[in-house]
Coordinates of C-alpha atoms and ligand atoms in Angstrom, one line a residue:
X1 CA -60.1 -4.3 -37.9
X2 CA -59.6 -2.5 -41.1
X3 CA -56.6 -0.5 -41.7
X4 CA -56.7 2.3 -44.2
X5 CA -54.5 1.0 -47.0
X6 CA -51.2 2.4 -48.0
X7 CA -50.3 2.6 -51.7
X8 CA -46.7 3.6 -52.4
X9 CA -46.4 6.5 -54.6
X10 CA -43.1 6.0 -56.4
X11 CA -43.3 9.2 -58.4
X12 CA -41.6 11.4 -55.7
X13 CA -38.4 9.7 -54.7
X14 CA -36.2 12.3 -52.9
X15 CA -32.9 13.0 -54.7
X16 CA -29.5 12.3 -53.3
X17 CA -28.7 11.0 -49.9
X18 CA -31.3 12.0 -47.2
X19 CA -29.8 12.6 -43.8
X20 CA -32.2 11.3 -41.1
X21 CA -31.9 11.4 -37.4
X22 CA -32.3 8.2 -35.5
X23 CA -35.5 8.1 -33.3
X24 CA -37.3 10.4 -35.8
X25 CA -41.1 10.3 -35.5
X26 CA -43.4 9.7 -38.5
X27 CA -44.0 13.5 -38.4
X28 CA -40.3 14.3 -39.0
X29 CA -39.7 11.4 -41.2
X30 CA -42.6 11.7 -43.7
X31 CA -41.9 15.3 -45.1
X32 CA -38.2 14.5 -45.4
X33 CA -39.0 11.6 -47.9
X34 CA -41.8 13.5 -49.7
X35 CA -44.6 11.7 -47.8
X36 CA -46.9 12.6 -45.0
X37 CA -46.8 11.3 -41.4
X38 CA -49.9 9.3 -42.2
X39 CA -48.1 7.6 -45.0
X40 CA -45.4 6.4 -42.6
X41 CA -48.0 5.3 -40.0
X42 CA -50.0 3.3 -42.6
X43 CA -47.0 1.8 -44.1
X44 CA -45.7 0.5 -40.8
X45 CA -49.3 -0.8 -39.8
X46 CA -49.0 -3.0 -43.0
X47 CA -45.8 -4.3 -41.6
X48 CA -47.6 -5.1 -38.4
X49 CA -46.1 -2.2 -36.4
X50 CA -48.5 0.1 -34.7
X51 CA -47.0 3.5 -34.2
X52 CA -48.5 7.0 -33.7
X53 CA -47.4 10.0 -35.6
X54 CA -45.4 11.4 -32.8
X55 CA -43.8 8.2 -31.6
X56 CA -40.0 7.7 -32.1
X57 CA -39.2 5.0 -34.7
X58 CA -36.3 2.6 -34.4
X59 CA -33.7 2.3 -37.1
X60 CA -35.3 -0.7 -38.7
X61 CA -38.5 1.0 -39.1
X62 CA -37.0 4.1 -40.6
X63 CA -34.9 2.0 -43.0
X64 CA -37.9 -0.1 -44.0
X65 CA -39.8 3.0 -44.9
X66 CA -37.0 4.6 -46.8
X67 CA -36.4 1.4 -48.7
X68 CA -40.2 1.3 -49.5
X69 CA -39.9 5.0 -50.9
X70 CA -36.7 4.1 -52.7
X71 CA -34.8 6.9 -50.9
X72 CA -31.1 6.6 -50.1
X73 CA -30.6 7.6 -46.5
X74 CA -28.0 8.1 -43.9
X75 CA -29.0 7.6 -40.4
X76 CA -27.2 9.8 -37.9
X77 CA -27.5 10.1 -34.2
X78 CA -29.6 13.0 -33.1
X79 CA -27.2 15.7 -32.3
X80 CA -24.5 14.6 -34.6
X81 CA -25.3 17.4 -37.0
X82 CA -25.5 19.8 -34.1
X83 CA -22.1 18.7 -32.9
X84 CA -20.4 20.8 -35.6
X85 CA -22.1 23.9 -34.2
X86 CA -21.2 22.9 -30.6
X87 CA -17.6 22.7 -31.6
X88 CA -17.9 26.1 -33.1
X89 CA -19.2 27.4 -29.9
X90 CA -16.0 26.0 -28.3
X91 CA -14.0 27.8 -31.0
X92 CA -12.4 24.5 -32.3
X93 CA -12.8 22.3 -35.3
X94 CA -13.5 18.7 -35.5
X95 CA -10.6 16.8 -33.9
X96 CA -8.4 15.9 -37.0
X97 CA -5.2 13.9 -36.8
X98 CA -3.7 16.0 -39.6
X99 CA -4.1 19.1 -37.5
X100 CA -0.6 18.0 -36.1
X101 CA 1.8 20.9 -36.4
X102 CA 5.0 19.7 -38.2
X103 CA 7.2 21.8 -36.1
X104 CA 5.6 20.9 -32.9
X105 CA 7.7 18.9 -30.4
X106 CA 7.6 15.1 -30.5
X107 CA 5.2 13.5 -28.1
X108 CA 5.3 10.1 -26.4
X109 CA 3.8 7.3 -28.3
X110 CA 0.5 5.9 -26.9
X111 CA 0.6 2.1 -26.9
X112 CA -2.3 -0.5 -26.5
X113 CA -1.5 -4.2 -25.8
X114 CA -3.7 -6.7 -27.6
X115 CA -3.7 -10.6 -28.1
X116 CA -5.4 -13.7 -27.2
X117 CA -6.6 -14.5 -23.7
X118 CA -3.7 -15.9 -21.4
X119 CA -1.0 -15.0 -23.9
X120 CA 0.5 -12.7 -21.3
X121 CA -1.0 -9.1 -21.9
X122 CA -1.5 -8.3 -18.3
X123 CA 1.8 -9.8 -17.3
X124 CA 3.6 -7.7 -19.9
X125 CA 1.9 -4.5 -18.9
X126 CA 2.8 -5.2 -15.2
X127 CA 6.3 -6.1 -16.1
X128 CA 6.8 -2.7 -18.0
X129 CA 5.0 -0.8 -15.3
X130 CA 7.1 -2.2 -12.4
X131 CA 10.5 -2.3 -14.3
X132 CA 10.5 1.1 -15.8
X133 CA 8.5 3.5 -13.6
X134 CA 9.5 7.1 -14.1
X135 CA 12.9 7.6 -12.5
X136 CA 12.8 8.6 -8.8
X137 CA 9.5 6.8 -8.2
X138 CA 10.8 3.3 -8.5
X139 CA 9.1 1.2 -5.7
X140 CA 6.5 3.9 -5.5
X141 CA 2.8 3.1 -5.6
X142 CA 1.4 2.9 -9.0
X143 CA -2.4 3.3 -9.4
X144 CA -4.5 1.6 -12.0
X145 CA -6.0 4.7 -13.5
X146 CA -6.4 3.2 -17.1
X147 CA -3.0 4.3 -18.4
X148 CA 0.5 4.7 -17.2
X149 CA 3.9 6.0 -18.4
X150 CA 7.3 4.5 -18.4
X151 CA 10.8 5.7 -19.3
X152 CA 13.4 4.2 -21.7
X153 CA 16.5 6.0 -22.7
X154 CA 15.1 9.3 -21.2
X155 CA 12.0 9.1 -23.4
X156 CA 8.5 8.5 -22.2
X157 CA 6.1 5.9 -23.5
X158 CA 2.4 5.8 -22.6
X159 CA 0.5 2.6 -22.2
X160 CA -3.1 2.1 -22.1
X161 CA -3.7 -0.2 -19.2
X162 CA -6.9 -2.1 -20.5
X163 CA -5.6 -5.0 -22.4
X164 CA -7.6 -6.6 -25.1
X165 CA -9.3 -5.3 -28.2
X166 CA -12.8 -4.9 -26.7
X167 CA -11.9 -1.6 -25.0
X168 CA -9.9 -0.4 -28.0
X169 CA -12.9 -1.2 -30.3
X170 CA -15.4 0.4 -28.1
X171 CA -13.3 3.5 -28.1
X172 CA -13.0 3.4 -31.9
X173 CA -16.8 2.9 -32.2
X174 CA -17.1 6.2 -30.5
X175 CA -14.8 7.8 -32.8
X176 CA -11.8 8.0 -30.5
X177 CA -8.4 7.0 -31.8
X178 CA -6.3 7.1 -28.6
X179 CA -3.7 4.6 -29.8
X180 CA -0.6 5.2 -31.8
X181 CA 1.0 1.6 -31.7
X182 CA -0.4 -1.7 -31.0
X183 CA 1.6 -4.5 -29.4
X184 CA 0.2 -7.8 -30.6
X185 CA 1.1 -10.4 -27.9
X186 CA 1.3 -14.1 -29.1
X187 CA 2.4 -16.8 -26.9
X188 CA 5.2 -18.7 -28.3
X189 CA 3.8 -22.1 -27.1
X190 CA 0.2 -21.4 -28.2
X191 CA 0.7 -19.6 -31.4
X192 CA -1.9 -17.5 -33.3
X193 CA -5.4 -18.1 -31.9
X194 CA -8.8 -16.6 -32.8
X195 CA -8.5 -13.6 -30.6
X196 CA -5.0 -12.9 -32.0
X197 CA -6.7 -12.6 -35.4
X198 CA -9.4 -10.4 -34.1
X199 CA -6.9 -8.2 -32.5
X200 CA -4.9 -7.9 -35.7
X201 CA -8.1 -7.1 -37.7
X202 CA -9.0 -4.4 -35.3
X203 CA -5.5 -2.8 -35.4
X204 CA -5.5 -3.0 -39.2
X205 CA -9.0 -1.4 -39.4
X206 CA -7.8 1.3 -37.2
X207 CA -4.6 1.7 -39.4
X208 CA -2.4 1.4 -36.4
X209 CA 1.2 0.2 -36.7
X210 CA 1.8 -3.2 -35.1
X211 CA 4.7 -4.5 -33.2
X212 CA 4.5 -8.2 -32.5
X213 CA 5.7 -9.4 -29.1
X214 CA 6.3 -13.3 -29.2
X215 CA 5.9 -14.0 -25.4
X216 CA 6.7 -16.9 -23.1
X217 CA 9.9 -17.8 -25.0
X218 CA 11.0 -19.2 -21.7
X219 CA 8.8 -22.1 -22.0
X220 CA 10.1 -25.4 -23.2
X221 CA 7.6 -25.9 -25.8
X222 CA 8.0 -22.4 -27.1
X223 CA 8.1 -22.4 -30.9
X224 CA 8.7 -18.8 -32.0
X225 CA 9.3 -19.8 -35.7
X226 CA 5.8 -21.4 -35.9
X227 CA 4.5 -18.0 -34.7
X228 CA 6.3 -16.1 -37.4
X229 CA 5.0 -18.7 -39.9
X230 CA 1.4 -18.2 -38.8
X231 CA 1.8 -14.4 -38.7
X232 CA 3.3 -14.4 -42.2
X233 CA 0.4 -16.2 -43.6
X234 CA -1.7 -13.4 -42.2
X235 CA 0.4 -10.7 -43.9
X236 CA 2.6 -9.8 -41.0
X237 CA 6.0 -10.7 -42.5
X238 CA 8.7 -10.3 -40.0
X239 CA 11.8 -8.2 -40.8
X240 CA 14.0 -11.2 -40.5
X241 CA 12.2 -12.7 -43.3
X242 CA 12.2 -9.6 -45.5
X243 CA 8.9 -8.2 -44.3
X244 CA 8.4 -4.9 -42.4
X245 CA 6.9 -6.3 -39.3
X246 CA 8.9 -5.7 -36.1
X247 CA 9.0 -8.9 -34.1
X248 CA 10.5 -9.1 -30.6
X249 CA 10.8 -12.2 -28.5
X250 CA 10.1 -11.7 -24.8
X251 CA 9.3 -13.4 -21.7
X252 CA 7.1 -11.1 -19.6
X253 CA 7.4 -13.5 -16.7
X254 CA 11.1 -13.7 -16.7
X255 CA 11.7 -10.2 -17.8
X256 CA 13.5 -11.0 -21.0
X257 CA 13.5 -8.8 -24.1
X258 CA 11.4 -6.1 -22.5
X259 CA 14.0 -3.3 -23.1
X260 CA 14.3 -4.6 -26.7
X261 CA 10.6 -4.3 -27.1
X262 CA 10.5 -0.7 -25.7
X263 CA 13.4 0.3 -28.0
X264 CA 11.5 -1.0 -30.9
X265 CA 8.4 0.8 -29.9
X266 CA 10.5 4.0 -29.9
X267 CA 11.8 3.2 -33.4
X268 CA 8.1 2.9 -34.6
X269 CA 7.2 6.1 -32.7
X270 CA 10.1 8.0 -34.6
X271 CA 8.9 6.7 -37.9
X272 CA 5.3 7.8 -37.2
X273 CA 6.8 11.2 -36.2
X274 CA 4.2 11.8 -33.5
X275 CA 4.0 15.4 -32.6
X276 CA 1.7 17.7 -30.8
X277 CA 1.7 21.3 -29.6
X278 CA 2.0 21.6 -25.9
X279 CA 0.4 25.0 -25.8
X280 CA -3.1 26.2 -26.7
X281 CA -6.3 24.9 -25.3
X282 CA -6.0 21.3 -24.4
X283 CA -8.1 18.4 -25.8
X284 CA -8.0 14.7 -25.7
X285 CA -10.1 11.7 -24.9
X286 CA -11.7 10.0 -21.9
X287 CA -10.1 6.6 -21.2
X288 CA -12.2 5.6 -18.2
X289 CA -14.7 7.2 -16.0
X290 CA -16.4 6.3 -12.8
X291 CA -18.2 7.7 -9.7
X292 CA -16.0 7.7 -6.6
X293 CA -17.7 7.7 -3.4
X294 CA -15.6 10.3 -1.8
X295 CA -14.3 12.3 -4.9
X296 CA -17.4 12.5 -7.1
X297 CA -17.1 11.8 -10.8
X298 CA -13.6 10.9 -11.8
X299 CA -12.4 10.6 -15.3
X300 CA -9.0 9.3 -16.6
X301 CA -8.2 11.2 -19.7
X302 CA -5.4 11.1 -22.2
X303 CA -4.2 14.6 -23.2
X304 CA -3.7 14.6 -27.0
X305 CA -3.0 18.3 -27.6
X306 CA -2.1 21.3 -25.5
X307 CA -1.6 21.2 -21.8
X308 CA -4.4 20.5 -19.4
X309 CA -4.3 22.6 -16.3
X310 CA -6.0 22.7 -12.9
X311 CA -8.6 25.4 -13.1
X312 CA -9.3 24.8 -16.8
X313 CA -13.1 24.8 -17.8
X314 CA -13.7 21.5 -19.4
X315 CA -16.3 19.6 -21.4
X316 CA -16.0 15.9 -21.8
X317 CA -19.0 14.5 -23.8
X318 CA -22.1 15.6 -21.8
X319 CA -20.3 16.4 -18.6
X320 CA -18.4 19.6 -17.8
X321 CA -16.7 21.4 -14.9
X322 CA -13.7 23.3 -13.8
X323 CA -10.7 21.0 -13.2
X324 CA -10.4 20.8 -9.4
X325 CA -7.5 18.5 -9.3
X326 CA -5.3 16.4 -11.7
X327 CA -3.7 13.2 -10.5
X328 CA -1.1 11.3 -12.3
X329 CA -0.8 7.4 -12.6
X330 CA 1.4 7.4 -9.5
X331 CA -1.2 9.1 -7.4
X332 CA 0.7 12.6 -7.3
X333 CA -1.3 15.6 -7.5
X334 CA 0.0 17.6 -10.6
X335 CA -0.7 21.1 -11.7
X336 CA -0.8 20.3 -15.5
X337 CA -0.5 17.5 -18.0
X338 CA 0.9 17.8 -21.5
X339 CA 0.5 15.7 -24.6
X340 CA 0.2 11.9 -24.3
X341 CA -0.1 12.1 -20.6
X342 CA -2.8 10.2 -18.8
X343 CA -4.3 11.9 -15.8
X344 CA -7.3 11.6 -13.5
X345 CA -9.5 14.7 -13.7
X346 CA -11.6 15.7 -10.7
X347 CA -14.3 18.3 -10.8
X348 CA -16.6 17.1 -13.6
X349 CA -20.4 17.3 -13.3
X350 CA -21.1 13.9 -14.2
X351 CA -19.6 10.5 -15.2
X352 CA -18.3 11.0 -18.7
X353 CA -18.1 8.0 -21.1
X354 CA -15.0 6.1 -22.2
X355 CA -14.3 7.4 -25.7
X356 CA -15.7 10.9 -25.2
X357 CA -13.6 13.8 -26.3
X358 CA -12.6 16.4 -23.9
X359 CA -12.0 19.9 -24.7
X360 CA -10.9 22.9 -22.6
X361 CA -13.6 25.6 -23.3
X362 CA -13.2 29.3 -23.6
X363 CA -15.0 29.7 -20.4
X364 CA -17.4 27.8 -17.9
X365 CA -20.5 29.1 -19.4
X366 CA -19.8 27.7 -22.8
X367 CA -18.6 24.5 -21.3
X368 CA -21.9 23.9 -19.6
X369 CA -24.0 25.0 -22.5
X370 CA -22.3 22.5 -24.8
X371 CA -22.6 19.7 -22.2
X372 CA -26.2 20.2 -21.6
X373 CA -26.9 20.4 -25.4
X374 CA -25.2 17.1 -25.8
X375 CA -27.0 15.5 -22.9
X376 CA -30.3 16.5 -24.5
X377 CA -29.4 14.9 -27.7
X378 CA -28.1 11.8 -26.0
X379 CA -31.4 11.3 -24.2
X380 CA -33.4 11.7 -27.5
X381 CA -31.0 9.2 -29.2
X382 CA -31.2 6.6 -26.5
X383 CA -34.9 6.9 -26.3
X384 CA -35.1 6.0 -30.0
X385 CA -32.6 3.2 -29.7
X386 CA -34.6 1.5 -27.0
X387 CA -38.0 2.5 -28.1
X388 CA -38.5 -1.1 -29.5
X389 CA -36.7 -3.0 -26.9
X390 CA -39.7 -3.2 -24.7
X391 CA -41.7 -5.6 -26.7
X392 CA -41.4 -9.4 -26.9
X393 CA -38.3 -10.2 -24.8
X394 CA -37.3 -13.7 -23.7
X395 CA -35.4 -15.1 -20.7
X396 CA -32.1 -16.3 -21.4
X397 CA -33.0 -19.9 -20.7
X398 CA -36.0 -19.7 -23.1
X399 CA -34.1 -18.2 -26.0
X400 CA -33.2 -21.6 -27.5
X401 CA -36.7 -23.0 -27.4
X402 CA -38.0 -19.9 -29.2
X403 CA -35.4 -20.2 -31.8
X404 CA -36.3 -23.9 -32.3
X405 CA -39.8 -23.0 -32.6
X406 CA -38.7 -21.0 -35.5
X407 CA -39.5 -17.7 -33.8
X408 CA -37.1 -14.8 -34.1
X409 CA -36.0 -14.4 -30.4
X410 CA -35.5 -11.0 -28.9
X411 CA -33.2 -10.9 -25.8
X412 CA -33.8 -7.8 -23.8
X413 CA -30.9 -6.9 -21.5
X414 CA -30.4 -4.6 -18.7
X415 CA -26.5 -4.2 -18.4
X416 CA -25.0 -2.6 -15.2
X417 CA -21.2 -2.3 -14.7
X418 CA -18.9 -0.9 -12.1
X419 CA -17.3 1.6 -14.4
X420 CA -18.0 3.1 -17.9
X421 CA -15.2 1.4 -19.6
X422 CA -16.3 -2.1 -18.7
X423 CA -19.9 -1.2 -19.6
X424 CA -18.7 0.0 -23.1
X425 CA -16.6 -3.1 -23.6
X426 CA -19.3 -5.5 -22.5
X427 CA -22.0 -3.9 -24.5
X428 CA -19.9 -3.7 -27.6
X429 CA -18.9 -7.5 -27.3
X430 CA -22.5 -8.4 -26.5
X431 CA -23.7 -6.7 -29.8
X432 CA -21.4 -8.9 -31.7
X433 CA -23.3 -12.0 -30.6
X434 CA -26.4 -10.8 -32.6
X435 CA -27.5 -13.1 -35.5
X436 CA -30.6 -13.1 -37.8
X437 CA -32.6 -15.3 -35.3
X438 CA -31.5 -13.5 -32.2
X439 CA -31.8 -9.8 -31.6
X440 CA -30.2 -8.2 -28.6
X441 CA -31.8 -5.1 -27.3
X442 CA -30.4 -3.0 -24.5
X443 CA -33.2 -1.7 -22.3
X444 CA -30.8 0.0 -20.1
X445 CA -27.1 0.5 -19.9
X446 CA -25.8 2.0 -16.7
X447 CA -22.9 2.4 -14.1
X448 CA -23.6 1.4 -10.5
X449 CA -25.2 -1.3 -8.5
X450 CA -28.4 -3.1 -9.4
X451 CA -31.2 -1.2 -8.0
X452 CA -34.9 -1.8 -7.5
X453 CA -35.5 0.5 -10.4
X454 CA -33.5 -1.7 -12.7
X455 CA -35.4 -4.8 -11.6
X456 CA -38.8 -2.9 -12.2
X457 CA -37.6 -2.0 -15.7
X458 CA -36.4 -5.5 -16.4
X459 CA -39.7 -7.0 -15.2
X460 CA -41.7 -4.5 -17.3
X461 CA -39.6 -5.3 -20.4
X462 CA -39.0 -9.0 -19.8
X463 CA -35.3 -8.4 -19.8
X464 CA -32.4 -10.3 -18.2
X465 CA -30.2 -8.3 -16.1
X466 CA -26.3 -8.7 -16.7
X467 CA -24.3 -7.3 -13.8
X468 CA -20.5 -6.9 -14.3
X469 CA -18.7 -6.4 -10.9
X470 CA -21.9 -5.1 -9.4
X471 CA -24.5 -6.7 -7.3
X472 CA -28.1 -6.1 -6.4
X473 CA -28.8 -4.9 -2.8
X474 CA -31.2 -6.8 -0.6
X475 CA -34.3 -5.0 -1.6
X476 CA -33.4 -5.4 -5.3
X477 CA -32.8 -9.1 -4.7
X478 CA -36.1 -9.7 -3.1
X479 CA -37.9 -7.8 -5.8
X480 CA -36.1 -9.8 -8.5
X481 CA -37.2 -13.0 -6.9
X482 CA -40.8 -11.8 -6.5
X483 CA -40.9 -10.5 -10.1
X484 CA -39.0 -13.6 -11.6
X485 CA -36.3 -11.3 -13.0
X486 CA -33.1 -13.2 -13.9
X487 CA -29.9 -11.6 -12.7
X488 CA -26.6 -12.8 -13.9
X489 CA -23.4 -11.5 -12.3
X490 CA -20.0 -11.7 -13.9
X491 CA -16.6 -10.6 -13.2
X492 CA -15.1 -11.6 -16.5
X493 CA -16.5 -10.1 -19.7
X494 CA -15.7 -13.4 -21.6
X495 CA -17.7 -15.4 -19.3
X496 CA -20.9 -13.3 -19.9
X497 CA -20.4 -13.6 -23.6
X498 CA -20.0 -17.3 -23.2
X499 CA -23.2 -17.8 -21.3
X500 CA -25.2 -15.8 -23.8
X501 CA -23.6 -17.7 -26.7
X502 CA -24.5 -21.0 -25.1
X503 CA -28.0 -19.9 -24.3
X504 CA -28.4 -19.1 -28.0
X505 CA -27.3 -22.7 -29.0
X506 CA -29.3 -24.2 -26.2
X507 CA -26.3 -25.2 -24.2
X508 CA -26.6 -23.1 -21.2
X509 CA -24.4 -24.7 -18.6
X510 CA -25.8 -25.6 -15.2
X511 CA -26.2 -22.3 -13.4
X512 CA -24.4 -21.9 -10.1
X513 CA -26.6 -19.5 -8.2
X514 CA -24.9 -17.5 -5.6
X515 CA -27.3 -17.7 -2.7
X516 CA -26.8 -14.8 -0.3
X517 CA -26.6 -16.2 3.3
X518 CA -26.2 -13.0 5.2
X519 CA -25.8 -9.2 4.9
X520 CA -24.2 -6.9 7.4
X521 CA -23.8 -3.3 7.4
X522 CA -20.5 -1.7 8.5
X523 CA -21.1 0.8 11.2
X524 CA -17.5 1.7 12.4
X525 CA -13.9 0.7 11.7
X526 CA -11.5 -0.2 14.7
X527 CA -7.9 -0.4 14.4
X528 CA -6.4 -2.9 16.9
X529 CA -2.6 -2.9 17.3
X530 CA -1.0 -6.1 15.7
X531 CA -4.3 -7.4 14.4
X532 CA -5.2 -4.6 12.0
X533 CA -8.6 -3.3 11.1
X534 CA -11.8 -4.7 12.4
X535 CA -15.2 -3.7 11.0
X536 CA -17.9 -3.2 13.5
X537 CA -21.0 -4.4 11.8
X538 CA -24.8 -4.9 12.3
X539 CA -26.2 -8.1 10.7
X540 CA -29.3 -7.0 8.8
X541 CA -30.3 -10.2 7.2
X542 CA -29.7 -13.9 7.4
X543 CA -26.6 -15.3 9.3
X544 CA -22.9 -14.4 9.0
X545 CA -20.7 -17.5 9.3
X546 CA -17.0 -17.7 9.8
X547 CA -15.3 -19.2 6.7
X548 CA -18.0 -18.3 4.4
X549 CA -17.3 -16.6 1.1
X550 CA -17.9 -12.9 1.3
X551 CA -18.1 -9.7 -1.0
X552 CA -17.7 -6.2 0.2
X553 CA -20.0 -3.8 -1.6
X554 CA -20.0 -0.1 -1.8
X555 CA -23.0 1.4 -3.3
X556 CA -23.8 -2.0 -5.1
X557 CA -20.3 -2.2 -6.6
X558 CA -18.1 -5.1 -5.6
X559 CA -14.9 -3.7 -4.0
X560 CA -13.5 -6.9 -2.6
X561 CA -14.1 -10.7 -2.6
X562 CA -12.7 -13.2 -0.2
X563 CA -13.4 -15.2 3.0
X564 CA -14.4 -14.2 6.5
X565 CA -11.4 -15.3 8.6
X566 CA -12.3 -13.8 11.9
X567 CA -15.7 -13.1 13.4
X568 CA -16.3 -11.9 16.9
X569 CA -19.2 -11.1 19.2
X570 CA -17.8 -8.6 21.6
X571 CA -14.4 -9.9 22.6
X572 CA -15.1 -13.6 21.9
X573 CA -14.8 -15.5 18.6
X574 CA -18.0 -16.6 17.3
X575 CA -18.9 -19.2 14.6
X576 CA -21.9 -17.4 13.4
X577 CA -23.8 -14.3 14.2
X578 CA -27.6 -13.9 13.2
X579 CA -29.6 -10.9 12.0
X580 CA -30.3 -8.4 14.6
X581 CA -26.9 -8.7 16.4
X582 CA -23.7 -6.8 16.2
X583 CA -20.4 -8.4 15.4
X584 CA -16.8 -7.6 14.6
X585 CA -15.4 -8.9 11.2
X586 CA -11.5 -9.0 10.9
X587 CA -10.2 -7.3 7.8
X588 CA -6.7 -9.0 7.3
X589 CA -6.4 -8.6 3.5
X590 CA -8.7 -5.8 2.8
X591 CA -8.4 -2.7 5.1
X592 CA -10.2 -0.1 3.1
X593 CA -13.8 -0.6 4.3
X594 CA -15.9 2.4 5.4
X595 CA -19.0 3.0 7.4
X596 CA -21.9 2.3 5.2
X597 CA -20.3 -0.5 3.2
X598 CA -22.2 -3.8 3.0
X599 CA -20.7 -7.2 3.9
X600 CA -22.6 -9.9 2.0
X601 CA -21.8 -13.6 2.5
X602 CA -23.0 -16.2 0.0
X603 CA -22.9 -19.9 -0.9
X604 CA -22.8 -21.5 -4.4
X605 CA -25.6 -23.8 -5.3
X606 CA -26.3 -25.4 -8.6
X607 CA -29.8 -24.6 -10.0
X608 CA -31.2 -27.6 -11.6
X609 CA -32.4 -26.9 -15.2
X610 CA -35.9 -27.6 -16.1
Ligands
GDP701 P1 -3.7 -12.1 -20.6 O1 -5.0 -12.9 -20.4 O2 -3.3 -12.1 -21.9 O3 -3.6 -10.9 -19.8 O4 -2.5 -13.1 -19.9 P2 -1.9 -13.0 -18.4 O5 -1.0 -11.9 -18.4 O6 -3.0 -13.1 -17.4 O7 -1.0 -14.3 -18.5 C1 -1.7 -15.6 -18.4 C2 -0.8 -16.7 -17.8 O8 0.5 -16.9 -18.5 C3 -0.3 -16.3 -16.5 O9 -0.4 -17.4 -15.7 C4 1.0 -15.8 -16.5 O10 1.8 -16.0 -15.4 C5 1.6 -16.6 -17.7 N1 2.7 -15.9 -18.4 C6 2.6 -14.7 -18.9 N2 3.6 -14.3 -19.5 C7 4.5 -15.3 -19.5 C8 5.8 -15.7 -19.9 O11 6.5 -14.9 -20.5 N3 6.3 -17.0 -19.6 C9 5.6 -17.9 -19.0 N4 6.0 -19.0 -18.8 N5 4.3 -17.6 -18.6 C10 3.8 -16.4 -18.8

């Protein structure tokens, strides 16, 4: 076939930086670069890309053409330019840190804990949470809503409850700066490790002050001096050695040095002079968001300015609504939340994304208008991003052989996760695995269980499905088997990354497939005195066996994992119950099942590699 030839015309290079929207079509792109749509199409044909004049182009294609024209461009997400207009409609400016009023009252510092895996981030967060819950609530139930507050010397401190730099970086990638101070946890026995350095780099890039917590000083082989030495080499010179880095020795496990750490955080907060006006329309950032079966979309937000109140009309990214209820981290309903307070917000139309700004709108109509406009632009943008993902995907196992054959491998992924925060964190970290010979494309990123639709999409685009804390239902599982779609489920982000990294270097470990042995649907919950709750179930598939491993699923999301300890047919103990029969499953450890939940039993089997 003969293509009309394209000869670049270098007489007309556009001046200055041309702002181009991602996912532009040749029709939009051509004229902006002093060319016609046909020029763009012809040029791309020469590069082996067949596109039509009205088809969305991916970033590479746009950049390639611009480079050929010799134009300097800046790619923006569709809607980015419009965002300024939308904020005008909400009668606010872009969120600017310098907006802080000098005479506004002080606000609590917002703190994120980072550091290498196993150095004690979670233990430290738990220790601070349990030891210093707001007075009067000691011993009360604390919820994991993504953040919590604690008191020291009558002052509040706010902690973001997702340790690690992935979430922090994902938030920053979306333009959100929620954190005022980073605690860098370094285990005294292990010293500075790769993720310590990564965390340090991220905190520095964000220009956030760092307080070092040297943890596990209770250990016999603790060597805090070595840690200080290693940190100094990285430019974090401790105060004791004449530098300006605050270093506190702690044992999260044995509750040593925690108050000292909190005191030092307050010192840094004072130096930073963190202030925010408690009045005026509130705004802030979404920390976490998910769909709750009973309550609808739930977002945990961090209030950064003003006071958020029940009844406020609100926009959060592309979702909106009137605040129906506010719930603090202790599970109490509250009427309002001031600066630096984390609260759960009920009443939004949709699941917002972690890192989205929220703003109280002048009225509901404006809130919905802004959210709808954003949603429109997000759709356009994601269409462009994924436009190219459909072609030439490879299965995880085949990646290495493709690379070896000298082909550039394209790994298409469908990523599903239980909540938005983990979805963001996972995709952000996955993106970092990209290298010249392996391109990762996200065909779909979504929150919720793995559906038949996901399998169909994965089959059509040759994608591997990565599930994080979510599972396929039976229909989806069967379809995946029939279509040969690979589903990999993880409960730890780092494991997912490890697998993909290993696939790239051809060292994919033997896969332990979790073979589902039975499914039962919960029909009713009985409370039996002294025994607790029993789920009355109907076995829909396979066999449910006492002692087998089990997962409880609600709308495809894993809500609990454990073993089946008691299984009954009517009043009698049963060893196994087959499909088509009813049974009672004892819930000793997990009492929170509801009718409609699915109980799935499984076995682990090694899949031989070919
Ligand atoms: P993370 O991965 O950084 O969140 O680390 P974890 O908080 O899960 O802690 C990893 C392991 O280190 C767990 O077994 C903890 O019990 C242990 N650990 C945490 N803090 C301390 C400490 O201060 N002293 C000792 N001896 N062990 C600790």
